[in-house]
């Protein structure tokens, strides 16, 4: 697949690029094409047989089958509105978490739509499918290409085929387990796990924390 990483020059974008470049064509997107080209060459150095390039966000989206929104929540509206005409048929993955740090703890601060994913849904063309996923995956751990991630990826979405595609992509990352979390409207619950996870990690000194659903049977 051709995977565009909007804002892919950042922490989580570089993590996805490093993990998927061996088996997919990766297009790192940025507001500045030269910044994306530089990030792509950094990834190419680490992934010998990887297919990877960098360009501006609009060109990246236009060329892609799958788009991952790798931008902070506060820029989601502007980035998504600016790129609206670049979308046609793509599957969009949103790992975006609307949260703030109050100085004492991380807090979930959802937009009026209920979640970042529902906000993205309201801004993107109808033909575009959205799956929200990867909110509780730590970018630093993702960037360590060979590191086994023992976490679960909880996905929310309304289209079975799109969910299968995202489950496949999650499954390609060593030991991640994709789990269905309900329709896109349920995304708020999954997005809200991230500030909780960060607070627990800080208070208990847990590095690169993730979430795993256990079964006692
Ligand atoms: N970091 C994590 O561990 C993690 C884990 C799970 C989910 N997430 C979610 O993933 C998303 C990205 O997180 P991140 O840590 O990778 O973020 P980040 O590194 O802070 O930023 C990602 C990219 O956003 C772009 N950006 C910054 N300001 C912008 C603006 N005003 N308009 C448009 N684009 C702008 C920048 O790309 P250019 O300058 O190249 O345009 C930047 O490289 C967030 O929504 C976060 O909640 C992060």
Tab-separated table of C-alpha atoms and ligand atoms in Angstrom:
chain	number	residue	atom	x	y	z
A	1	UNK	CA	0.000	0.000	0.000
A	2	UNK	CA	0.961	3.633	-0.357
A	3	UNK	CA	0.836	5.173	3.117
A	4	UNK	CA	0.939	8.957	3.599
A	5	UNK	CA	1.947	10.273	7.010
A	6	UNK	CA	0.526	13.791	7.398
A	7	UNK	CA	2.888	15.608	9.767
A	8	UNK	CA	5.035	12.496	9.458
A	9	UNK	CA	8.195	14.412	10.414
A	10	UNK	CA	7.127	14.202	14.088
A	11	UNK	CA	7.506	11.496	16.712
A	12	UNK	CA	4.716	9.079	15.876
A	13	UNK	CA	5.042	9.638	12.114
A	14	UNK	CA	8.715	8.651	12.150
A	15	UNK	CA	7.768	5.580	14.192
A	16	UNK	CA	5.210	4.426	11.610
A	17	UNK	CA	7.641	5.159	8.760
A	18	UNK	CA	10.355	3.027	10.367
A	19	UNK	CA	7.976	0.135	11.052
A	20	UNK	CA	6.164	0.048	7.686
A	21	UNK	CA	8.838	1.147	5.187
A	22	UNK	CA	10.008	-2.434	4.627
A	23	UNK	CA	6.645	-3.606	3.268
A	24	UNK	CA	4.818	-0.490	1.996
A	25	UNK	CA	5.556	2.669	0.042
A	26	UNK	CA	5.813	5.427	2.642
A	27	UNK	CA	5.226	9.076	1.795
A	28	UNK	CA	6.194	11.402	4.636
A	29	UNK	CA	4.166	14.620	4.513
A	30	UNK	CA	4.965	17.994	6.024
A	31	UNK	CA	3.942	21.633	5.702
A	32	UNK	CA	7.427	22.032	4.226
A	33	UNK	CA	8.420	19.573	1.500
A	34	UNK	CA	12.165	19.888	2.223
A	35	UNK	CA	11.614	18.959	5.878
A	36	UNK	CA	9.751	15.830	4.734
A	37	UNK	CA	12.543	14.957	2.278
A	38	UNK	CA	15.079	15.215	5.116
A	39	UNK	CA	12.968	12.963	7.381
A	40	UNK	CA	12.531	10.456	4.558
A	41	UNK	CA	16.283	10.267	4.013
A	42	UNK	CA	16.796	9.635	7.744
A	43	UNK	CA	14.368	6.705	7.566
A	44	UNK	CA	15.913	5.412	4.327
A	45	UNK	CA	19.296	5.246	6.057
A	46	UNK	CA	17.832	2.994	8.738
A	47	UNK	CA	15.638	0.818	6.483
A	48	UNK	CA	17.890	-0.452	3.711
A	49	UNK	CA	15.285	-1.941	1.392
A	50	UNK	CA	12.571	0.616	2.259
A	51	UNK	CA	10.506	2.540	-0.273
A	52	UNK	CA	10.206	6.012	1.203
A	53	UNK	CA	9.996	9.628	0.068
A	54	UNK	CA	9.013	13.019	1.445
A	55	UNK	CA	6.819	15.790	0.055
A	56	UNK	CA	4.235	18.346	1.175
A	57	UNK	CA	1.130	17.081	2.971
A	58	UNK	CA	-1.214	17.683	0.007
A	59	UNK	CA	0.886	15.683	-2.480
A	60	UNK	CA	1.372	12.931	0.095
A	61	UNK	CA	-2.403	12.549	0.610
A	62	UNK	CA	-3.147	12.671	-3.138
A	63	UNK	CA	-0.740	9.783	-3.813
A	64	UNK	CA	-1.889	7.552	-0.951
A	65	UNK	CA	-4.227	4.627	-0.323
A	66	UNK	CA	-3.938	5.082	3.447
A	67	UNK	CA	-3.383	8.384	5.295
A	68	UNK	CA	-2.308	8.581	8.937
A	69	UNK	CA	-3.036	11.876	10.718
A	70	UNK	CA	0.203	12.403	12.663
A	71	UNK	CA	-0.503	15.944	13.882
A	72	UNK	CA	-1.360	17.258	17.359
A	73	UNK	CA	-5.099	17.643	18.002
A	74	UNK	CA	-4.889	21.449	18.114
A	75	UNK	CA	-3.912	21.466	14.417
A	76	UNK	CA	-6.367	18.806	13.268
A	77	UNK	CA	-9.017	21.252	12.020
A	78	UNK	CA	-6.628	23.450	10.044
A	79	UNK	CA	-4.657	20.534	8.559
A	80	UNK	CA	-7.762	18.538	7.630
A	81	UNK	CA	-9.602	21.538	6.154
A	82	UNK	CA	-6.523	22.663	4.184
A	83	UNK	CA	-6.125	19.185	2.655
A	84	UNK	CA	-9.823	18.513	1.991
A	85	UNK	CA	-9.430	18.699	-1.796
A	86	UNK	CA	-6.542	16.218	-1.763
A	87	UNK	CA	-8.745	13.403	-0.447
A	88	UNK	CA	-10.738	11.122	-2.735
A	89	UNK	CA	-10.959	7.448	-1.761
A	90	UNK	CA	-8.314	7.074	0.983
A	91	UNK	CA	-8.600	5.234	4.269
A	92	UNK	CA	-7.690	7.640	7.083
A	93	UNK	CA	-6.217	6.439	10.378
A	94	UNK	CA	-6.459	8.819	13.346
A	95	UNK	CA	-4.187	8.249	16.363
A	96	UNK	CA	-4.954	11.828	17.469
A	97	UNK	CA	-5.582	12.408	21.182
A	98	UNK	CA	-7.224	15.630	22.385
A	99	UNK	CA	-5.466	16.207	25.696
A	100	UNK	CA	-3.660	18.916	27.651
A	101	UNK	CA	-1.123	18.918	30.449
A	102	UNK	CA	-2.396	21.119	33.265
A	103	UNK	CA	0.992	21.370	34.984
A	104	UNK	CA	-0.033	18.587	37.365
A	105	UNK	CA	-1.573	15.893	35.176
A	106	UNK	CA	-2.703	15.033	31.652
A	107	UNK	CA	-6.367	15.628	30.967
A	108	UNK	CA	-8.686	14.473	28.191
A	109	UNK	CA	-10.200	17.549	26.535
A	110	UNK	CA	-12.478	16.350	23.737
A	111	UNK	CA	-13.840	18.704	21.084
A	112	UNK	CA	-17.587	19.321	20.700
A	113	UNK	CA	-17.821	16.413	18.232
A	114	UNK	CA	-16.937	14.094	21.161
A	115	UNK	CA	-13.531	12.925	19.946
A	116	UNK	CA	-10.754	13.786	17.516
A	117	UNK	CA	-11.899	10.954	15.253
A	118	UNK	CA	-15.485	12.286	15.108
A	119	UNK	CA	-14.125	15.762	14.426
A	120	UNK	CA	-12.033	14.382	11.555
A	121	UNK	CA	-15.153	12.546	10.311
A	122	UNK	CA	-17.083	15.825	10.203
A	123	UNK	CA	-14.315	17.510	8.176
A	124	UNK	CA	-13.437	14.793	5.653
A	125	UNK	CA	-15.375	13.861	2.489
A	126	UNK	CA	-17.979	11.097	2.921
A	127	UNK	CA	-16.151	8.661	0.599
A	128	UNK	CA	-13.162	8.627	2.946
A	129	UNK	CA	-13.274	5.831	5.557
A	130	UNK	CA	-11.884	6.580	9.025
A	131	UNK	CA	-10.491	4.235	11.638
A	132	UNK	CA	-9.212	5.568	14.936
A	133	UNK	CA	-6.300	3.543	16.343
A	134	UNK	CA	-2.780	3.554	17.867
A	135	UNK	CA	-3.591	6.172	20.561
A	136	UNK	CA	-1.878	4.214	23.329
A	137	UNK	CA	1.250	3.247	21.378
A	138	UNK	CA	4.365	5.079	22.540
A	139	UNK	CA	6.214	6.825	19.681
A	140	UNK	CA	9.655	6.292	21.265
A	141	UNK	CA	9.099	2.527	21.406
A	142	UNK	CA	7.632	2.506	17.885
A	143	UNK	CA	10.800	4.172	16.578
A	144	UNK	CA	12.905	1.252	17.855
A	145	UNK	CA	12.369	-0.858	14.736
A	146	UNK	CA	13.218	-4.243	16.195
A	147	UNK	CA	11.635	-3.733	19.570
A	148	UNK	CA	8.776	-6.050	20.382
A	149	UNK	CA	5.707	-4.088	21.485
A	150	UNK	CA	3.557	-6.208	23.750
A	151	UNK	CA	0.599	-3.818	23.663
A	152	UNK	CA	-2.896	-3.917	22.183
A	153	UNK	CA	-4.146	-1.489	19.548
A	154	UNK	CA	-7.827	-0.710	20.083
A	155	UNK	CA	-9.487	0.338	16.831
A	156	UNK	CA	-12.826	2.114	16.338
A	157	UNK	CA	-14.527	2.412	12.969
A	158	UNK	CA	-17.717	1.838	10.985
A	159	UNK	CA	-16.365	-0.060	7.974
A	160	UNK	CA	-15.398	-3.735	8.338
A	161	UNK	CA	-12.963	-3.737	5.410
A	162	UNK	CA	-11.202	-0.592	6.683
A	163	UNK	CA	-10.904	-2.144	10.157
A	164	UNK	CA	-9.357	-5.283	8.606
A	165	UNK	CA	-6.802	-3.154	6.741
A	166	UNK	CA	-5.798	-1.301	9.920
A	167	UNK	CA	-5.665	-4.580	11.871
A	168	UNK	CA	-3.284	-5.886	9.199
A	169	UNK	CA	-1.044	-2.826	9.509
A	170	UNK	CA	-1.003	-3.072	13.321
A	171	UNK	CA	-0.245	-6.804	13.087
A	172	UNK	CA	2.821	-6.072	10.936
A	173	UNK	CA	4.385	-4.252	13.898
A	174	UNK	CA	6.122	-6.867	16.007
A	175	UNK	CA	3.715	-8.347	18.587
A	176	UNK	CA	1.063	-5.600	18.518
A	177	UNK	CA	-2.415	-7.099	18.827
A	178	UNK	CA	-5.265	-5.288	17.059
A	179	UNK	CA	-8.617	-5.341	18.895
A	180	UNK	CA	-11.986	-3.979	17.810
A	181	UNK	CA	-13.306	-1.252	20.143
A	182	UNK	CA	-16.644	-0.442	18.500
A	183	UNK	CA	-17.911	2.152	16.006
A	184	UNK	CA	-16.137	5.441	15.361
A	185	UNK	CA	-18.463	7.068	17.896
A	186	UNK	CA	-16.799	4.962	20.624
A	187	UNK	CA	-13.427	6.554	19.850
A	188	UNK	CA	-13.687	9.056	22.726
A	189	UNK	CA	-13.322	6.202	25.210
A	190	UNK	CA	-10.168	4.915	23.524
A	191	UNK	CA	-8.674	8.396	23.055
A	192	UNK	CA	-9.241	9.126	26.756
A	193	UNK	CA	-7.038	6.157	27.726
A	194	UNK	CA	-3.885	8.033	26.668
A	195	UNK	CA	-3.890	10.794	29.313
A	196	UNK	CA	-4.796	8.158	31.924
A	197	UNK	CA	-1.881	5.992	30.743
A	198	UNK	CA	0.543	8.936	30.836
A	199	UNK	CA	-0.539	9.892	34.367
A	200	UNK	CA	-0.086	6.314	35.597
A	201	UNK	CA	3.292	6.058	33.821
A	202	UNK	CA	4.537	9.287	35.430
A	203	UNK	CA	3.320	8.532	38.930
A	204	UNK	CA	4.709	4.977	38.886
A	205	UNK	CA	7.849	5.588	36.810
A	206	UNK	CA	6.820	3.197	34.020
A	207	UNK	CA	8.787	3.768	30.807
A	208	UNK	CA	7.125	3.481	27.367
A	209	UNK	CA	3.819	2.388	28.920
A	210	UNK	CA	1.172	0.662	26.805
A	211	UNK	CA	-2.196	-1.002	27.307
A	212	UNK	CA	-2.972	-4.707	27.119
A	213	UNK	CA	-6.367	-6.342	27.740
A	214	UNK	CA	-5.875	-9.517	29.770
A	215	UNK	CA	-8.078	-12.583	29.803
A	216	UNK	CA	-8.239	-14.622	33.001
A	217	UNK	CA	-9.329	-17.716	31.051
B	1	LIG	N1	3.975	10.841	20.482
B	1	LIG	C1	3.321	9.745	20.883
B	1	LIG	O1	3.873	8.902	21.626
B	1	LIG	C2	1.902	9.519	20.416
B	1	LIG	C3	1.288	8.284	20.729
B	1	LIG	C4	-0.003	8.061	20.291
B	1	LIG	C5	-0.698	9.037	19.592
B	1	LIG	N2	-0.095	10.224	19.315
B	1	LIG	C6	-0.841	11.250	18.573
B	1	LIG	O2	-0.208	11.413	17.308
B	1	LIG	C7	-0.273	12.783	16.896
B	1	LIG	C8	1.129	13.271	16.604
B	1	LIG	O3	1.899	13.188	17.768
B	1	LIG	P1	3.461	13.526	17.747
B	1	LIG	O4	3.969	13.318	19.109
B	1	LIG	O5	4.104	12.811	16.617
B	1	LIG	O6	3.398	15.102	17.439
B	1	LIG	P2	4.585	16.138	17.146
B	1	LIG	O7	5.859	15.387	16.945
B	1	LIG	O8	4.532	17.195	18.194
B	1	LIG	O9	4.108	16.831	15.787
B	1	LIG	C9	3.869	16.097	14.602
B	1	LIG	C10	3.935	17.013	13.402
B	1	LIG	O10	2.847	17.929	13.392
B	1	LIG	C11	3.175	18.954	12.473
B	1	LIG	N3	2.703	20.253	12.960
B	1	LIG	C12	3.155	20.951	14.034
B	1	LIG	N4	2.503	22.144	14.137
B	1	LIG	C13	1.625	22.195	13.092
B	1	LIG	C14	0.694	23.161	12.631
B	1	LIG	N5	0.525	24.351	13.245
B	1	LIG	N6	-0.031	22.861	11.515
B	1	LIG	C15	0.161	21.694	10.856
B	1	LIG	N7	1.032	20.742	11.231
B	1	LIG	C16	1.758	20.991	12.342
B	1	LIG	C17	4.706	18.993	12.354
B	1	LIG	O11	5.036	18.609	11.021
B	1	LIG	P3	5.649	19.644	9.942
B	1	LIG	O12	6.357	20.735	10.689
B	1	LIG	O13	6.596	18.786	9.198
B	1	LIG	O14	4.495	20.097	9.133
B	1	LIG	C18	5.145	17.941	13.346
B	1	LIG	O15	6.311	17.247	12.963
B	1	LIG	C19	-0.939	13.555	18.045
B	1	LIG	O16	-2.280	13.803	17.730
B	1	LIG	C20	-0.819	12.634	19.236
B	1	LIG	O17	-1.916	12.778	20.138
B	1	LIG	C21	1.191	10.488	19.698
